[in-house]
């Protein structure tokens, strides 16, 4: 039996987690709309937006991860009852967001065209990719500023508000895509470039709503986020970066490894590339569950650890891991018996379906281990132990996964499955590393009475 106290904990955890899951799904749906609607404008537009998106996403995710370093800081302040210091954390996060935006814009102006030139793209694809990223650049500043405010809102327990904002933004983004890609309602027909511009405009809408919520909601009024005068505090900035940089680097290593593996798999031909992309797309969809649990555990565990209720933090940690593994096993059973159906969602060509089914077999193991590693990452971040997640990502993906994949491919001639098999091994090592760190941290807390 779950028990009354554990039922209360589970409800609190799910109250935080489910809106995050819906939010992350809405963000994925926006990216899907960009690709799908651009594809209907022509293959060149689809290729251009795909190249542009593959360049933008790892950079966006990494810098976003640095800004999300404010989440465990805010969680600990809430747990300690030091709400008066939260405004300073948020303002310095917004300072970082502004600096990142300016850095990206300057870097894009100076180097984007040269970088795209190294890919050997067709001139039209090159132009669309460049202008797609430039169009998104219209919304870079509000995007990162929104992350700073979202960290505050989510950590304060109002994940439902963030969910509603992104659910509102989704149809707006789709409508703007329709207008700007195809030239409807008097708008110019910009093709794939229009998808980037629609995304940039949507980022401004989201930002204004976040500002309005923080300004109007009574729970945030005492924090005086926008009314107190900004006073630069080097110690606060250093704390933000000391937690955020390892988080951002860990996200970058995880996001970039899949792009590198796609390059290695490209030599096997179009059928393998298509099957790999289909299997990876479905795996990314399933990853939304452990990712959402990971973010919610950072919040809940962070609040409990900040309040020095380490027993409760441990109980939430174990409950979150158990929930993740349970969901992962159920999803794995679904994938095991419905691999052909899943593959058929992406293509109708039998040869691609057969290859996708093979990759989905490896994805089942990938899913179970991801569902174990991701929540532990979130838990460790809740304890402000972010360096462990960085080293785990470095070791698992770049020191084990990639070399092992090359060994399977070039030495054992295992073909395209080499890299999926190496991902399974790499994630298994990440689980062992992170699990060991979690056990060590709990022993340290019991021995020293705290962190």
Short mmCIF file of C-alpha atoms in Angstrom, two decimals, residues 19 22-27 29-30 33 159-177 198-199 201-213:
data_model
loop_
_atom_site.label_atom_id
_atom_site.label_comp_id
_atom_site.label_asym_id
_atom_site.label_seq_id
_atom_site.Cartn_x
_atom_site.Cartn_y
_atom_site.Cartn_z
CA UNK A 19 1.83 21.02 -15.50
CA UNK A 22 2.15 19.62 -20.36
CA UNK A 23 4.37 22.71 -20.72
CA UNK A 24 7.27 20.69 -22.17
CA UNK A 25 4.86 18.91 -24.54
CA UNK A 26 3.52 22.28 -25.71
CA UNK A 27 7.08 23.48 -26.38
CA UNK A 29 4.49 20.86 -30.29
CA UNK A 30 5.60 24.39 -31.24
CA UNK A 33 4.57 22.99 -36.01
CA UNK A 159 3.68 25.46 -12.53
CA UNK A 160 0.03 25.54 -13.63
CA UNK A 161 0.44 29.20 -14.63
CA UNK A 162 3.41 28.39 -16.84
CA UNK A 163 1.40 25.56 -18.38
CA UNK A 164 -1.45 27.93 -19.28
CA UNK A 165 0.95 30.46 -20.82
CA UNK A 166 2.51 27.88 -23.14
CA UNK A 167 -0.85 26.34 -24.01
CA UNK A 168 -2.01 29.83 -25.00
CA UNK A 169 1.17 30.43 -27.00
CA UNK A 170 0.81 27.18 -28.97
CA UNK A 171 -2.24 28.16 -31.13
CA UNK A 172 -0.87 31.70 -31.47
CA UNK A 173 2.39 30.30 -32.84
CA UNK A 174 0.50 27.97 -35.21
CA UNK A 175 -1.64 30.88 -36.49
CA UNK A 176 1.39 33.10 -37.02
CA UNK A 177 3.12 30.22 -38.83
CA UNK A 198 6.46 33.51 -35.85
CA UNK A 199 8.52 31.87 -33.10
CA UNK A 201 6.99 37.03 -32.04
CA UNK A 202 5.53 34.26 -29.85
CA UNK A 203 8.51 34.61 -27.49
CA UNK A 204 7.59 38.31 -26.99
CA UNK A 205 3.98 37.36 -26.22
CA UNK A 206 5.11 34.80 -23.63
CA UNK A 207 7.44 37.32 -22.01
CA UNK A 208 4.77 40.01 -21.64
CA UNK A 209 2.42 37.48 -20.04
CA UNK A 210 5.14 36.33 -17.61
CA UNK A 211 5.84 39.95 -16.64
CA UNK A 212 2.12 40.60 -16.14
CA UNK A 213 1.73 37.49 -13.94
#
